[in-house]
Amino acid sequence: MVLDRFAKSGEEAKDTSFCSKTADWTYNTGGGYCGGTIQGITEKLDYIQGMGFDCVWITPVVHSNSYMGYDAHNLFEINPSFGTKEDLQQLSDSLHERNMCLVVDIVLNHMRSLFVNQKLNISSVVPFNDPSYYHQRDRKEGQSFEDYVKSGPPPAFDGSKDSRNLKELTEKGHARCGPENWEQTECACFPGNSGVNCPSYNAQQQVEGWFGSLGDLNHSHPFVREQLLKYVSGLVKDYHIDGFRLDTAIYIDKGFLSEVQDAAGVEILGEATVNNLTYQSFLMRGEREERVLSGLLNFPPFYQVPEAFCGYIMGGDFGDYSAQGTWKKRPNMKGLGLVMSNQQDSAYENSDLLGNFVDNHDEFARIAHYCKFDQQRIRHALTWVMFTQGIPIVYYGTEQSLSGHQTKVNNPGQDALRESMWQTGYDTTAPLYRFLAQLNKVRKSLQMGTGESDVKNYDSHSMIFTRDAKGGQKAWVFVNNMANSTAGGIRYCPGPLPGIEGQAWHNALSGASMERHLADGCFEAPDQEPKVLHLQQMEDSPLAWRL
């Protein structure tokens, strides 16, 4: 959740008016605060736990320039806009008392912008207040550090030229890209794409390049490494953090990532905005079998989700983003099915530690917007994220149908997806709040926290996959992208074989028996809602055979 936007505390909590401020990214003065606090989250734990969630993931708590916290200027202080060290300790303690866990977002690639109001401002950055702590790739001889930053250091990555080249190659039949190619699941040159398809890729520049004027840390400097490791291990020691989400992980030297993982001693999910499954898997276990990070945010299937369930164009092929934020005539599940199938055949260290999601705070739109508020399609997408192998991640406000999105005109950028939550009243009767609670209940009752997944079949409008469940059984998950206005049943092939010796297949989401809908190796679902079928003794269910 975006800490500044989830819940206020004290007298400020009485003001429930909507807030969606933007930070200053032009002169890099930051700001954009709406008033959310750490204490506010602690006071809303009943609301979060009521949906059945086990962990709370918050954006960075460090003293930073803007409300998002990804531009720190003091790593060792809590942002006073969010609260105090005691507040963070209380949140951690309160979660642990509930047998829940705390995941905190950390940024180790960069600090805040070093160029504020058109002037170099480095002296107040703690602890990295010297130019030697930052990468200076392509700095000219005799050039001042201020002029170097002002003129613009080389970017960490820019695949636009290669993406245009990729388009020409594919049109001529000299290159292949898309969901069927597990080393380039998107038709664009992302970090990790190299060779003929993307010849300009430079892995070293990816590490040494900057994000605009954000101070890119030089991890080869002993002091930088020492202080960052101190910061990470200190968070675990002082606040008993249970896990981290590591921002911009792919722009950090992998050798240092291994050190961070060892120093943390807890699971780390690295942000890996990539479309190459081989490259992605090497971020968990490297080419030389060295351990890198324990987990990753799972972007390759996410890139397919908006089109799969709702026909929405979240990105842009070959670097052309002119259609971004629009809809295709029909949604199509094939791309998602292909990526999932390829991913289960790839050599991941631990697929249970891939974090799956349907939207987040960085992309072009929340799910309520890109699915046009179609509750049925949203339910199917949430069923997918809750039952596919890995860690399900649900963005705050999804349960209240928050619909933040970027636009083509007067685009507020990513800030548009980071709206306040308090205006919803934290309604526990909201349909998606109750549905998420139901999904979590089923996931736990079937003991599907870990375990393998197997994609059985997919086509343009549906997908079937199984998941390991309690007792060594397989649960069958059936999702589709039918619109809410459509009626009637839907045929899925294959389906489970009918139960024997007093056993029957039931829909875990309703308790109803599905036995008489299984025939000829297929499942004739009586309606178009998502289904999770599990096998149980008929006498074990009060709803046995009741349809």
XYZ file of C-alpha atoms in Angstrom:
547
model
C 0.000 0.000 0.000
C 1.058 3.592 -0.526
C 1.682 4.643 3.072
C 0.713 8.276 2.523
C -2.630 7.366 0.948
C -4.072 4.512 3.031
C -5.154 5.883 6.417
C -4.785 9.045 8.477
C -4.594 9.209 12.260
C -5.504 11.621 15.033
C -7.480 14.762 14.251
C -6.493 14.558 10.581
C -8.535 11.370 10.224
C -11.728 13.388 10.546
C -11.101 14.859 7.101
C -12.206 12.144 4.674
C -12.111 14.220 1.511
C -10.526 12.617 -1.537
C -6.836 13.356 -2.104
C -4.602 12.609 -5.085
C -1.802 15.155 -4.979
C 1.187 15.028 -7.266
C 4.795 15.518 -6.252
C 7.072 18.015 -7.999
C 9.109 16.026 -10.504
C 10.113 19.123 -12.512
C 12.235 20.982 -9.964
C 12.574 17.898 -7.740
C 11.266 19.553 -4.591
C 9.113 16.520 -3.806
C 6.036 16.923 -1.634
C 2.601 15.634 -2.621
C 1.634 14.512 0.873
C -2.014 13.666 1.568
C -1.603 12.773 5.244
C -1.527 8.991 5.597
C 0.499 7.703 8.560
C 2.002 4.551 10.022
C -0.340 4.834 12.982
C -3.264 5.068 10.591
C -2.350 1.654 9.152
C -2.094 0.158 12.651
C -5.601 1.402 13.411
C -6.959 -0.283 10.261
C -5.522 -3.767 10.802
C -8.978 -5.179 11.571
C -10.060 -3.993 8.128
C -7.061 -5.622 6.420
C -7.227 -8.861 8.378
C -10.948 -9.033 7.690
C -10.089 -9.828 4.067
C -7.867 -12.678 5.247
C -4.513 -11.185 4.301
C -1.414 -12.366 6.160
C 0.977 -9.503 5.388
C 1.018 -5.761 4.918
C 3.471 -4.307 2.398
C 4.131 -0.577 2.736
C 6.057 1.874 0.570
C 9.382 3.198 1.959
C 9.263 4.734 5.437
C 12.608 6.559 5.192
C 12.937 10.335 5.356
C 12.464 11.212 1.713
C 11.798 14.075 -0.629
C 8.309 13.034 -1.759
C 5.288 11.187 -0.395
C 6.204 7.964 -2.237
C 9.517 7.526 -0.416
C 11.575 6.278 -3.356
C 13.772 9.396 -3.245
C 15.375 9.182 0.200
C 17.614 11.875 1.584
C 18.253 10.187 4.971
C 18.249 6.400 5.084
C 18.438 6.195 8.852
C 15.440 8.324 9.805
C 11.706 7.694 9.564
C 9.843 10.236 7.444
C 8.246 12.571 10.024
C 5.246 13.000 7.732
C 4.521 9.306 8.333
C 5.305 9.125 12.038
C 8.088 7.984 14.334
C 10.305 5.002 14.972
C 7.948 4.079 17.793
C 5.009 4.103 15.370
C 6.798 1.681 13.054
C 7.667 -0.578 15.972
C 4.039 -0.524 17.114
C 2.838 -1.475 13.611
C 5.283 -4.365 13.531
C 4.304 -5.545 17.018
C 0.586 -5.262 16.261
C 0.945 -7.322 13.099
C 2.948 -10.020 14.853
C 0.361 -10.215 17.637
C -2.121 -11.116 14.898
C 0.276 -13.654 13.350
C 0.649 -11.330 10.378
C 3.858 -10.061 8.803
C 5.305 -6.721 7.765
C 6.943 -6.197 4.367
C 8.733 -2.899 3.778
C 9.798 -1.384 0.477
C 13.482 -0.448 0.264
C 15.456 1.440 -2.368
C 19.165 0.646 -2.731
C 19.790 1.752 -6.315
C 19.524 5.506 -5.825
C 18.863 8.422 -3.484
C 16.798 11.553 -4.067
C 17.516 13.894 -6.944
C 20.863 15.613 -6.536
C 19.672 18.535 -8.615
C 16.980 20.567 -6.810
C 15.680 23.894 -8.087
C 18.353 23.813 -10.793
C 21.201 23.564 -8.285
C 23.333 20.705 -7.043
C 22.146 19.700 -3.578
C 24.171 16.840 -2.146
C 25.439 17.992 1.246
C 22.209 17.090 3.063
C 21.930 13.562 1.643
C 22.591 11.098 4.480
C 24.886 9.230 4.467
C 25.918 9.742 0.833
C 26.958 13.404 0.723
C 29.993 13.120 -1.560
C 30.185 12.742 -5.371
C 32.416 9.666 -5.015
C 29.421 7.716 -3.730
C 27.620 8.004 -7.081
C 28.222 6.516 -10.519
C 29.879 8.937 -12.931
C 29.778 7.022 -16.182
C 30.845 9.145 -19.188
C 31.813 12.122 -17.020
C 34.204 14.238 -19.076
C 37.686 15.076 -17.920
C 37.634 18.358 -16.028
C 33.840 18.452 -15.896
C 32.447 19.448 -12.506
C 30.119 17.027 -10.791
C 27.403 19.699 -10.773
C 27.668 20.171 -14.527
C 27.719 16.388 -15.004
C 24.444 15.992 -13.107
C 22.899 19.051 -14.732
C 23.758 17.924 -18.258
C 22.238 14.501 -17.637
C 24.193 11.315 -16.892
C 23.568 8.385 -19.264
C 20.279 6.623 -18.493
C 20.268 3.173 -16.941
C 18.287 1.805 -19.854
C 16.619 3.044 -23.030
C 15.289 0.356 -25.336
C 13.360 2.635 -27.696
C 15.850 2.473 -30.581
C 16.226 -1.296 -30.308
C 12.452 -1.734 -30.069
C 12.009 0.036 -33.392
C 14.752 -2.135 -34.859
C 13.013 -5.213 -33.449
C 9.861 -4.274 -35.334
C 11.742 -4.249 -38.643
C 13.371 -7.585 -37.843
C 10.065 -9.277 -36.983
C 8.359 -7.883 -40.078
C 11.127 -9.411 -42.189
C 10.952 -12.694 -40.321
C 14.439 -12.321 -38.828
C 13.303 -12.136 -35.188
C 10.556 -13.617 -33.056
C 8.965 -12.027 -30.028
C 5.794 -12.290 -27.964
C 4.344 -14.652 -25.336
C 5.481 -17.805 -27.150
C 9.147 -16.698 -26.960
C 10.157 -17.087 -23.337
C 13.273 -14.942 -23.809
C 11.201 -12.013 -25.086
C 7.584 -12.372 -23.992
C 6.807 -8.780 -25.018
C 7.602 -7.293 -28.421
C 9.835 -4.621 -26.967
C 13.437 -4.413 -25.802
C 13.419 -4.558 -22.013
C 16.363 -4.914 -19.602
C 17.788 -8.390 -20.093
C 17.055 -8.544 -23.844
C 20.227 -8.692 -25.898
C 21.698 -10.311 -28.993
C 20.314 -9.833 -32.495
C 16.912 -8.694 -31.255
C 18.255 -5.939 -29.002
C 21.914 -5.326 -29.914
C 22.384 -2.073 -27.965
C 21.713 -3.624 -24.553
C 24.528 -2.788 -22.162
C 24.408 -4.639 -18.836
C 27.073 -2.427 -17.254
C 25.278 0.769 -18.183
C 22.127 -0.724 -16.698
C 24.000 -0.751 -13.383
C 25.867 2.549 -13.781
C 23.235 4.661 -15.544
C 20.887 7.067 -13.765
C 17.118 7.574 -13.517
C 17.031 11.215 -14.513
C 18.673 13.209 -11.736
C 18.138 10.611 -8.994
C 21.543 9.997 -7.466
C 22.644 6.580 -8.722
C 24.676 4.872 -5.999
C 28.039 3.328 -6.803
C 27.902 -0.089 -5.139
C 31.555 -0.735 -5.875
C 32.429 1.902 -3.268
C 33.129 0.193 0.102
C 31.358 2.911 2.109
C 28.227 2.676 -0.039
C 28.055 -1.101 0.384
C 28.711 -0.872 4.106
C 26.026 1.733 4.743
C 23.368 0.064 2.607
C 23.932 -3.293 4.303
C 23.799 -1.530 7.677
C 20.497 0.077 6.674
C 18.897 -3.200 5.595
C 20.073 -5.292 8.535
C 19.143 -2.459 10.903
C 15.533 -2.443 9.705
C 15.257 -6.152 10.442
C 16.905 -5.812 13.846
C 15.086 -2.681 15.025
C 11.605 -3.349 13.640
C 11.526 -7.132 13.105
C 10.723 -6.704 9.427
C 9.568 -10.005 7.911
C 10.389 -9.299 4.286
C 11.405 -6.638 1.795
C 10.324 -5.520 -1.628
C 13.475 -4.216 -3.323
C 12.822 -1.392 -5.744
C 14.667 -1.260 -9.113
C 16.541 -4.482 -8.328
C 17.595 -5.114 -11.927
C 19.687 -1.925 -11.924
C 21.909 -3.123 -9.067
C 25.003 -5.284 -9.494
C 23.990 -8.910 -8.875
C 27.006 -9.530 -6.690
C 25.806 -6.845 -4.332
C 22.255 -8.188 -4.476
C 23.591 -11.464 -3.094
C 25.234 -9.580 -0.230
C 21.988 -7.761 0.514
C 20.031 -11.011 0.569
C 22.508 -12.564 2.985
C 22.592 -9.494 5.234
C 18.810 -9.198 5.364
C 18.210 -12.756 6.536
C 14.573 -12.481 5.375
C 12.895 -12.985 2.032
C 13.374 -10.247 -0.555
C 11.115 -9.779 -3.582
C 13.073 -7.841 -6.185
C 11.305 -5.547 -8.627
C 12.163 -7.103 -11.982
C 10.487 -5.240 -14.837
C 11.658 -7.731 -17.465
C 10.173 -9.867 -20.232
C 12.914 -12.492 -20.479
C 12.166 -15.582 -18.376
C 15.754 -16.838 -18.526
C 17.115 -13.492 -17.379
C 14.401 -13.307 -14.707
C 15.263 -16.731 -13.298
C 18.959 -15.734 -13.059
C 17.930 -12.996 -10.626
C 17.119 -15.768 -8.151
C 19.970 -18.146 -8.955
C 22.738 -16.741 -11.160
C 24.498 -18.152 -14.194
C 27.216 -19.583 -11.927
C 24.666 -21.115 -9.547
C 25.193 -18.352 -7.015
C 22.177 -17.292 -4.952
C 20.992 -13.784 -5.786
C 17.514 -12.864 -4.471
C 15.039 -15.207 -2.834
C 12.038 -13.840 -4.721
C 10.842 -11.513 -7.491
C 7.834 -9.494 -8.506
C 6.479 -11.486 -11.421
C 6.147 -9.004 -14.272
C 6.083 -11.288 -17.368
C 2.601 -12.729 -16.678
C 1.366 -9.398 -15.321
C 2.039 -7.733 -18.671
C -0.498 -10.166 -20.167
C -3.202 -9.874 -17.494
C -4.990 -6.639 -18.582
C -5.495 -7.948 -22.124
C -6.258 -11.477 -20.949
C -9.205 -10.545 -18.766
C -10.328 -7.159 -20.051
C -8.784 -6.474 -23.475
C -6.831 -3.485 -22.136
C -3.575 -2.264 -23.651
C -1.287 -1.495 -20.701
C 1.953 -1.061 -22.656
C 3.046 -0.688 -26.241
C 4.594 -3.004 -28.813
C 7.930 -2.040 -30.390
C 8.178 1.135 -28.310
C 4.942 2.559 -29.742
C 2.705 3.668 -26.872
C 0.086 5.447 -28.964
C -2.543 2.807 -28.130
C -1.667 2.624 -24.434
C -4.705 3.091 -22.223
C -7.181 1.853 -24.842
C -9.059 -1.405 -25.303
C -8.957 -4.067 -27.967
C -12.201 -5.362 -29.419
C -12.019 -8.541 -27.346
C -9.879 -9.783 -24.449
C -7.620 -12.753 -25.118
C -6.239 -15.261 -22.592
C -3.718 -16.902 -24.924
C -0.776 -14.642 -24.086
C -1.194 -15.197 -20.354
C -1.515 -18.938 -20.859
C 1.640 -19.071 -22.975
C 3.736 -17.102 -20.480
C 2.478 -19.205 -17.555
C 3.209 -22.432 -19.440
C 6.692 -21.278 -20.404
C 7.389 -20.068 -16.901
C 6.480 -23.396 -15.295
C 8.964 -25.060 -17.668
C 11.756 -22.609 -16.827
C 14.454 -23.132 -14.209
C 13.309 -20.889 -11.368
C 14.920 -21.351 -7.969
C 11.568 -21.067 -6.174
C 8.363 -20.278 -8.061
C 6.517 -20.020 -4.734
C 8.375 -16.724 -4.198
C 7.206 -15.048 -7.385
C 4.885 -12.192 -6.446
C 1.800 -12.072 -8.693
C -0.468 -9.043 -9.132
C -3.071 -7.519 -11.440
C -2.108 -3.869 -10.921
C 0.249 -1.734 -8.846
C 1.307 1.837 -8.071
C 3.490 2.258 -11.184
C 1.477 1.086 -14.169
C -1.005 2.883 -16.422
C -4.252 1.911 -14.708
C -5.855 0.091 -11.810
C -7.938 -3.004 -12.531
C -11.294 -1.285 -11.889
C -10.528 1.125 -14.714
C -9.024 -1.302 -17.195
C -11.871 -3.768 -16.674
C -14.430 -0.946 -16.972
C -15.811 -1.877 -13.535
C -16.989 -5.243 -14.883
C -17.252 -7.113 -11.585
C -17.298 -10.550 -13.177
C -14.070 -9.996 -15.097
C -12.450 -8.476 -12.007
C -13.476 -11.526 -9.947
C -11.857 -13.816 -12.502
C -8.629 -11.796 -12.509
C -8.519 -11.831 -8.700
C -9.162 -15.576 -8.678
C -6.197 -15.986 -11.008
C -3.893 -13.904 -8.801
C -4.979 -15.667 -5.605
C -4.554 -19.225 -6.897
C -1.740 -19.146 -9.433
C 1.573 -20.338 -8.012
C 3.430 -17.696 -6.060
C 2.595 -14.928 -3.606
C -0.682 -13.125 -4.367
C -0.361 -9.345 -4.046
C -3.445 -7.125 -3.995
C -3.035 -3.369 -4.329
C -4.785 -1.313 -1.653
C -8.183 -0.009 -2.748
C -8.886 -2.812 -5.213
C -11.489 -4.052 -2.741
C -13.192 -0.640 -2.894
C -12.990 -0.374 -6.704
C -10.584 2.563 -6.732
C -10.059 3.359 -10.402
C -6.963 5.523 -10.690
C -5.481 5.699 -14.177
C -3.293 7.798 -16.403
C -4.738 9.746 -19.314
C -3.552 10.982 -22.675
C -4.476 14.614 -21.976
C -2.942 16.513 -19.035
C -1.526 13.212 -17.836
C -0.807 13.302 -14.080
C 1.457 10.291 -14.524
C 1.800 7.520 -11.999
C 0.497 9.763 -9.224
C -2.965 9.117 -10.691
C -2.854 5.523 -9.421
C -2.024 6.559 -5.855
C -5.282 8.062 -4.678
C -6.419 8.247 -1.068
C -8.404 5.452 0.576
C -10.254 7.189 3.427
C -13.097 8.553 1.283
C -14.348 4.941 0.882
C -15.123 4.646 4.585
C -13.284 1.290 4.548
C -16.567 -0.405 3.657
C -16.433 -4.063 4.720
C -19.665 -4.780 2.828
C -18.179 -3.823 -0.546
C -18.579 -6.756 -2.976
C -14.872 -7.093 -3.762
C -13.934 -6.837 -0.083
C -16.158 -9.828 0.614
C -14.929 -11.667 -2.472
C -11.280 -11.278 -1.488
C -12.140 -12.543 1.994
C -13.768 -15.569 0.364
C -10.746 -16.234 -1.870
C -8.359 -16.030 1.065
C -10.515 -18.373 3.134
C -10.545 -20.975 0.372
C -6.822 -20.598 -0.307
C -6.055 -21.273 3.346
C -8.578 -24.072 3.823
C -7.108 -25.903 0.814
C -3.565 -25.151 2.033
C -2.528 -23.611 -1.274
C 0.121 -21.253 0.096
C 2.863 -23.154 -1.690
C 2.892 -25.944 -4.229
C 3.185 -26.481 -7.936
C 0.826 -25.264 -10.614
C 0.148 -26.896 -13.966
C -1.525 -25.091 -16.859
C -3.882 -27.648 -18.402
C -5.352 -25.629 -21.243
C -6.153 -22.117 -22.433
C -7.771 -20.422 -25.375
C -8.859 -16.895 -26.176
C -11.614 -16.827 -23.550
C -10.700 -19.296 -20.776
C -7.909 -20.946 -18.802
C -7.607 -24.097 -16.722
C -4.809 -24.786 -14.252
C -4.283 -26.980 -11.214
C -2.634 -26.255 -7.902
C -1.263 -28.538 -5.216
C -3.722 -28.649 -2.305
C -4.064 -30.344 1.068
C -3.789 -34.084 1.353
C -1.641 -34.339 -1.771
C -4.626 -33.531 -3.975
C -4.903 -31.201 -6.947
C -7.391 -28.349 -6.991
C -8.668 -27.298 -10.413
C -9.025 -23.582 -11.186
C -11.267 -22.380 -14.028
C -11.244 -18.728 -15.112
C -12.553 -16.880 -18.158
C -12.957 -13.358 -19.528
C -16.691 -13.322 -20.245
C -18.338 -9.964 -19.643
C -20.798 -9.500 -16.806
C -23.667 -9.085 -19.276
C -23.253 -12.544 -20.806
C -25.315 -15.438 -19.488
C -25.286 -19.224 -19.539
C -22.726 -21.853 -18.732
C -19.283 -22.468 -20.182
C -17.513 -25.652 -21.237
C -13.948 -26.240 -20.036
C -11.767 -29.032 -21.379
C -10.138 -30.829 -19.761
C -11.772 -31.188 -16.383
C -11.179 -33.588 -13.500
C -12.425 -37.142 -13.700
C -15.574 -37.779 -11.633
C -15.048 -38.729 -8.002
C -15.101 -42.378 -6.901
C -15.705 -44.266 -3.653
C -17.936 -41.646 -2.076
C -15.901 -38.654 -3.225
C -17.264 -35.703 -5.173
C -15.870 -32.556 -6.738
C -17.137 -29.351 -5.128
C -16.724 -25.713 -5.987
C -14.741 -24.345 -3.038
C -16.076 -20.846 -3.719
C -19.698 -21.863 -3.164
C -19.669 -25.336 -1.574
C -21.865 -26.721 -4.360
C -21.222 -30.128 -5.867
C -20.028 -30.083 -9.458
C -20.134 -33.861 -10.008
C -22.983 -33.934 -12.464
C -21.249 -31.261 -14.551
C -18.266 -33.538 -15.245
C -18.548 -35.629 -18.385
C -16.382 -36.875 -21.230
C -13.266 -35.471 -19.593
C -14.656 -31.929 -19.522
C -16.350 -29.597 -17.048
C -19.669 -28.083 -18.098
C -19.785 -25.168 -15.654
C -23.377 -24.126 -14.909
C -22.475 -20.409 -15.011
C -19.606 -18.141 -15.948
C -18.309 -17.348 -12.449
C -14.775 -18.482 -11.509
C -14.557 -22.009 -10.140
C -12.101 -23.748 -7.826
C -12.870 -27.467 -7.720
C -11.597 -29.759 -4.990
C -12.344 -33.384 -4.168
C -13.986 -34.314 -0.868
C -16.080 -36.996 0.724
C -19.743 -36.334 -0.028
C -20.739 -36.620 3.631
C -18.131 -33.981 4.548
C -20.064 -31.190 2.885
C -23.522 -29.953 3.947
C -23.903 -28.685 0.406
C -23.153 -31.988 -1.283
C -25.118 -32.369 -4.502
C -26.959 -29.119 -3.890
C -26.786 -26.907 -7.000
